[in-house]
Coordinates of C-alpha atoms and ligand atoms in Angstrom, one line a residue:
X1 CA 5.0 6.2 21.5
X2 CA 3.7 8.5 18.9
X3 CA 6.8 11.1 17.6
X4 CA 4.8 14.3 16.5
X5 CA 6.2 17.0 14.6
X6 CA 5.7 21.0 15.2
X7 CA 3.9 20.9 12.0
X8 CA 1.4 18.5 12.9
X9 CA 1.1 19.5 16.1
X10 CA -2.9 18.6 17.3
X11 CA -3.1 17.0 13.7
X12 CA -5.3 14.2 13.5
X13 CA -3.4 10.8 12.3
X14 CA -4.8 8.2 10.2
X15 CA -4.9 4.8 11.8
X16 CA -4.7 3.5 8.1
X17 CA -2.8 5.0 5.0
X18 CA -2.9 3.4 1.8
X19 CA -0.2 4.4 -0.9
X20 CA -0.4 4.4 -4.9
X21 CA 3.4 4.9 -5.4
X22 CA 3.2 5.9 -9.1
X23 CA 5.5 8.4 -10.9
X24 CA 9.3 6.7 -10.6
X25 CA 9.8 6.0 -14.4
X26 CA 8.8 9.8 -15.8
X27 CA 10.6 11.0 -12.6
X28 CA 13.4 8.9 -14.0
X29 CA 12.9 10.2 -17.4
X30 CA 13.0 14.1 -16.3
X31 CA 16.3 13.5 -14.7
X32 CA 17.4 11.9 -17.9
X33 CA 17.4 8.4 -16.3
X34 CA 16.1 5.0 -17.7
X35 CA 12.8 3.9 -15.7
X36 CA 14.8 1.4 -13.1
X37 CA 16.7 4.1 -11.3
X38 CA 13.1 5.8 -10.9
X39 CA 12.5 2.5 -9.0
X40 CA 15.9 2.5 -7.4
X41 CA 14.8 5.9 -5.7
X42 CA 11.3 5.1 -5.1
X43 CA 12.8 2.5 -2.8
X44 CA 14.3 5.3 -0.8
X45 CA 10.9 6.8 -0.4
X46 CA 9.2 3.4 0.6
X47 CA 11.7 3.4 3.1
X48 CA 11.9 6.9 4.7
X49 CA 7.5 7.1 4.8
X50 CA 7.5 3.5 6.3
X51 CA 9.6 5.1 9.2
X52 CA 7.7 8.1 9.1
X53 CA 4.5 6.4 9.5
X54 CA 5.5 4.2 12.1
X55 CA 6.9 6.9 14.1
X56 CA 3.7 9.1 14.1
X57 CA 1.9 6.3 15.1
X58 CA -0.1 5.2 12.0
X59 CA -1.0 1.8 12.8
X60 CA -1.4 0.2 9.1
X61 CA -0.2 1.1 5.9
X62 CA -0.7 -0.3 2.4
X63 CA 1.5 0.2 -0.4
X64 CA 0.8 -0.8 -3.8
X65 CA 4.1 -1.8 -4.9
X66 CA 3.3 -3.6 -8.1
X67 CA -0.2 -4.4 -9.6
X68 CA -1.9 -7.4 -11.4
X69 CA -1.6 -5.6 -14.7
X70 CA 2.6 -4.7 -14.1
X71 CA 3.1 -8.1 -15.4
X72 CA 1.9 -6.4 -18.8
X73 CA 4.9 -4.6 -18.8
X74 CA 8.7 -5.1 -20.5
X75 CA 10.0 -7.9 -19.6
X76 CA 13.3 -5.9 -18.2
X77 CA 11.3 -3.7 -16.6
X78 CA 9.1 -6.5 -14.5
X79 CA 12.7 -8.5 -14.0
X80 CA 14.3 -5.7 -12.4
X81 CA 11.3 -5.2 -10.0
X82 CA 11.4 -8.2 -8.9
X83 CA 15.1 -8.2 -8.4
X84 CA 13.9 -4.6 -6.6
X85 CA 11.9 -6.2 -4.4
X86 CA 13.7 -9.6 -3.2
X87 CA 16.7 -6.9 -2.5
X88 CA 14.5 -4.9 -0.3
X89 CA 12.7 -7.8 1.6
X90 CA 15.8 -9.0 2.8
X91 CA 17.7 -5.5 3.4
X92 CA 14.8 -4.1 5.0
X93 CA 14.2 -6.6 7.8
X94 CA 16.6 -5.2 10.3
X95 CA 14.7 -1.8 10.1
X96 CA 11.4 -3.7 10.3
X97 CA 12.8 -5.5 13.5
X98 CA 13.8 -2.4 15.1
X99 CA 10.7 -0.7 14.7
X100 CA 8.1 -3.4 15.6
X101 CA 6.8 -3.4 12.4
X102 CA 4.5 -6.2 11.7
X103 CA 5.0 -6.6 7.9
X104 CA 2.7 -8.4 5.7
X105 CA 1.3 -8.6 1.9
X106 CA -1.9 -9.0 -0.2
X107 CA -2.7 -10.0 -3.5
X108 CA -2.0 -12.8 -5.5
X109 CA 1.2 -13.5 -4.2
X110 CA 1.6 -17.2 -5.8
X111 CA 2.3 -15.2 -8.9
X112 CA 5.5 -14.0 -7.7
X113 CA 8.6 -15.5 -8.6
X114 CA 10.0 -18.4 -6.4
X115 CA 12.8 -16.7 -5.0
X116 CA 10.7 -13.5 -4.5
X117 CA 8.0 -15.4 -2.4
X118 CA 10.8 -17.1 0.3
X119 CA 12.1 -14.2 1.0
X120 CA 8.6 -12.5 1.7
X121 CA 7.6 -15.6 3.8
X122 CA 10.5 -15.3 5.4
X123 CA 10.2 -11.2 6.3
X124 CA 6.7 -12.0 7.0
X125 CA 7.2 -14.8 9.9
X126 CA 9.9 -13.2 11.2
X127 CA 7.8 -10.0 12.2
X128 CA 4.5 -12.0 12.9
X129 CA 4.7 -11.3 16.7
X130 CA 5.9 -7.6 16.2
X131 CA 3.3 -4.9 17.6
X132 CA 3.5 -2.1 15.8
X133 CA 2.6 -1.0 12.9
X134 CA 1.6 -3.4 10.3
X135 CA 3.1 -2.6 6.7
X136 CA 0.9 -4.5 4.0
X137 CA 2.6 -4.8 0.5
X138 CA 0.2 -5.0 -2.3
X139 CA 2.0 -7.8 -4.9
X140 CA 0.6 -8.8 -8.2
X141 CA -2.2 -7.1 -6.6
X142 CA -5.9 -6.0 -8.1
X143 CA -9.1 -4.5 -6.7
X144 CA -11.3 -6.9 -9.1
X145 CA -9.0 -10.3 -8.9
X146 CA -9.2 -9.4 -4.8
X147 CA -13.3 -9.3 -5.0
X148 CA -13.2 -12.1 -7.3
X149 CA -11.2 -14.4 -5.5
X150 CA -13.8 -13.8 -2.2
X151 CA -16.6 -14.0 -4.1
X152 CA -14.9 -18.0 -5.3
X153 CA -14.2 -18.4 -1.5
X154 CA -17.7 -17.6 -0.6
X155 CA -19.4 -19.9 -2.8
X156 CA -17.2 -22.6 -1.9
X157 CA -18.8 -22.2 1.5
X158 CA -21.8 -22.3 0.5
X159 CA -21.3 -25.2 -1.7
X160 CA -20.0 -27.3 1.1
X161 CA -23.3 -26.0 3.6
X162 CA -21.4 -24.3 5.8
X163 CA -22.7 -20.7 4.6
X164 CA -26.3 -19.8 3.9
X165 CA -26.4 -17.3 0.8
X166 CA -29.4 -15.0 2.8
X167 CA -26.8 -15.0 6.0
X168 CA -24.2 -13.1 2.8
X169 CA -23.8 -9.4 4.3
X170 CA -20.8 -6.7 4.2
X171 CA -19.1 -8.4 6.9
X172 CA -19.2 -11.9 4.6
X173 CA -17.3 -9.6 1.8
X174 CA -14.9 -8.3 4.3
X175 CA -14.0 -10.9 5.8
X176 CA -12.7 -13.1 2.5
X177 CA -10.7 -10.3 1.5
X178 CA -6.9 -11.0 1.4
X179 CA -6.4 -8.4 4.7
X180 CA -9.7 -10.0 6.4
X181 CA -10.4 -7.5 9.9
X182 CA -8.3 -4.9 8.6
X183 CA -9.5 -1.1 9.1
X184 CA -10.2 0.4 5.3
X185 CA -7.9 3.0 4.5
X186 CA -8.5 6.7 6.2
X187 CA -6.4 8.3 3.4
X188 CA -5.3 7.2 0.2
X189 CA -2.9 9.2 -1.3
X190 CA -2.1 8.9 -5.0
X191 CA 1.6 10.7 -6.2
X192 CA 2.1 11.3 -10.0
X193 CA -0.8 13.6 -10.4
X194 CA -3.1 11.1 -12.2
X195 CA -6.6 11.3 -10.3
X196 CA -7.9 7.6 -10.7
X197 CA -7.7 4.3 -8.7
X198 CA -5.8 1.7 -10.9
X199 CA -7.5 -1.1 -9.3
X200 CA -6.5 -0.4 -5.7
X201 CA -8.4 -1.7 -2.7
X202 CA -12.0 -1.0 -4.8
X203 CA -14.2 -2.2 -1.9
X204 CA -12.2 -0.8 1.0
X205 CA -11.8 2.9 0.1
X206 CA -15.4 3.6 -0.2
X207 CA -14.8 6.3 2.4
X208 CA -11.5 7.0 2.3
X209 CA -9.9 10.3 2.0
X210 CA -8.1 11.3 -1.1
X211 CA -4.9 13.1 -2.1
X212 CA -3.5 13.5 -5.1
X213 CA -0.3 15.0 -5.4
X214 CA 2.2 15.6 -8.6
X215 CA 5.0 15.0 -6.8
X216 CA 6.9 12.1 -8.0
X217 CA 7.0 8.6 -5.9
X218 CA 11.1 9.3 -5.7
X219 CA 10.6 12.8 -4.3
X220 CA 7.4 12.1 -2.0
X221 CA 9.5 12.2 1.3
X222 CA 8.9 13.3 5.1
X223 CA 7.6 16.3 4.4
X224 CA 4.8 15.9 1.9
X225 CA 3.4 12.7 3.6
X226 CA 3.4 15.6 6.3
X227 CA 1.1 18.0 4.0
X228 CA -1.4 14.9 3.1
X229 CA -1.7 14.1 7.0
X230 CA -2.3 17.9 7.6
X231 CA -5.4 18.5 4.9
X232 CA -6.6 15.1 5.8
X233 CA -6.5 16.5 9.2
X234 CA -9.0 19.2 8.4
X235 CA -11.6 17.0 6.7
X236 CA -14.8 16.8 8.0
X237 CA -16.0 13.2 7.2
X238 CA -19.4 12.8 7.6
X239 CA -20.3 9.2 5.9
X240 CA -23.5 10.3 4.7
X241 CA -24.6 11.5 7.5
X242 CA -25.3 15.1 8.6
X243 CA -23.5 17.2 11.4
X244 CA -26.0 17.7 13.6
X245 CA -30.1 18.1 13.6
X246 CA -32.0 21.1 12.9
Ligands
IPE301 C1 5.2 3.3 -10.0 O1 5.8 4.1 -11.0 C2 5.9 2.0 -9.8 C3 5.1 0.8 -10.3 C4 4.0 0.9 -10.9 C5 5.8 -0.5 -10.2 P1 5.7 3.8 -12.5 O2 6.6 2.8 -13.0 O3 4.2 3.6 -12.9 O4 6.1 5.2 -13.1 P2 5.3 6.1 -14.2 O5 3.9 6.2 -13.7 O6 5.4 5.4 -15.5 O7 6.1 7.4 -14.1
IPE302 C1 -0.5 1.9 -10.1 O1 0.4 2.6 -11.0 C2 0.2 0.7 -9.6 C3 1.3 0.9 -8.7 C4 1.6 2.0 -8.2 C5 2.0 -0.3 -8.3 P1 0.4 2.3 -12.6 O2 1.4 3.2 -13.1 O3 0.5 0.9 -12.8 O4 -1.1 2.8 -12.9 P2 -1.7 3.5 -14.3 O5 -1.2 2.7 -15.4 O6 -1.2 4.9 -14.3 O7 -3.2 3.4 -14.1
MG303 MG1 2.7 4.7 -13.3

């Protein structure tokens, strides 16, 4: 059951949250850090708004955890993530198990180191018949390589007959995404204060809400995913259509 704060008492939750963590290195830099123990904390924050969110009864949410152009970082820097990440998919399954969490990923995960992708296929089929929330990590992940690699498995299909181009609608789209039947996102929030995308789930935020805070990924906890869930709350979304007729 749903755990709701005073604060968001009568509060409107999202069913779907998506997540640009962005800000650990210059929140690593301001403390007079190198970048990894920005990622080191950001971890910490992963952790405390998965529990959040799956205690206020969000039923999906997507974090961008490292995108298709991260590889064009250092070397050390892209190392250490994945080090990051391999830790976390294996200390993180107990609290996955205890809260029903259904985890899964999207993007072009055959990228990802060998070691990397056993212990995600691991964390992954050991929560497949959790029902709770479903936490979706996006890895090696972009917007465009996601709408080009539908767009390849479409015209397979219609190569081999089985698809008729005219029958090609939204739904086609959808559906060869790498989350295929998943809601889009009701509110995507962006930390780090830059107001842009990054390649994130292009096609499925066309009406998503959107916050933008400059609070830093490491010090986006509890109560600030609190403040985003509280404006969003207060949104009228009208998907191009009008309130009511005159
Ligand atoms: C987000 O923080 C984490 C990843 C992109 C992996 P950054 O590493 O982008 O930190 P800033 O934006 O440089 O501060
Ligand atoms: C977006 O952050 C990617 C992730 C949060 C994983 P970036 O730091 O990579 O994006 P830009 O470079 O600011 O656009
Ligand atoms: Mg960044």
């Amino acid at each position: 059951m749903a755990d709701i704060p005073a604060s968001l008492a009568g509060a409107r939750i999202p069913g779907h949250i998506a997540v640009i963590m962005d800000g650990n290195g210059r929140w690593a830099k301001q403390q007079g850090h190198r970048r990894i123990f920005g990622h080191e904390n950001g971890a910490e924050s992963v952790r405390e708004i998965t529990r959040e969110c799956a205690r206020l009864g969000v039923k999906r949410l997507t974090l961008y955890a490292f995108s298709a152009d991260n590889w064009k970082r250092p070397d050390r820097e892209v190392a250490f993530l994945m080090r990051l990440l391999r830790r976390y998919l294996v200390e993180e399954r107990r609290e996955i198990m205890e809260n029903n969490i259904r985890f899964t990923a999207i993007g072009r995960i055959h990228n990802l180191p060998e070691d990397v992708r056993r212990e995600l296929d691991q964390t992954i089929a050991m929560s497949r018949q959790n029902t709770g929330m479903v936490l979706c990590l996006a890895l090696s992940y972009g917007a465009r390589q996601e709408l080009a690699d539908a767009v390849r498995a479409i015209a397979e299909e219609v190569r081999a007959g089985r698809l008729d181009p005219a029958a090609i609608d939204e739904g086609t789209i959808s559906g060869h995404l790498y989350a295929p039947g998943a809601e889009d996102p009701d509110l995507l929030i962006r930390t780090g204060g830059d107001v842009r995308v990054s390649n994130f789930l292009l096609w499925q935020i066309s009406y998503t809400e959107l916050w933008v805070t400059p609070v830093m990924w490491p010090e986006f906890r509890r109560e600030r995913l609190h403040e985003a869930i509280l404006d969003y709350s207060r949104r009228d979304r009208r998907f191009g259509q009008i309130r009511e007729a005159e």
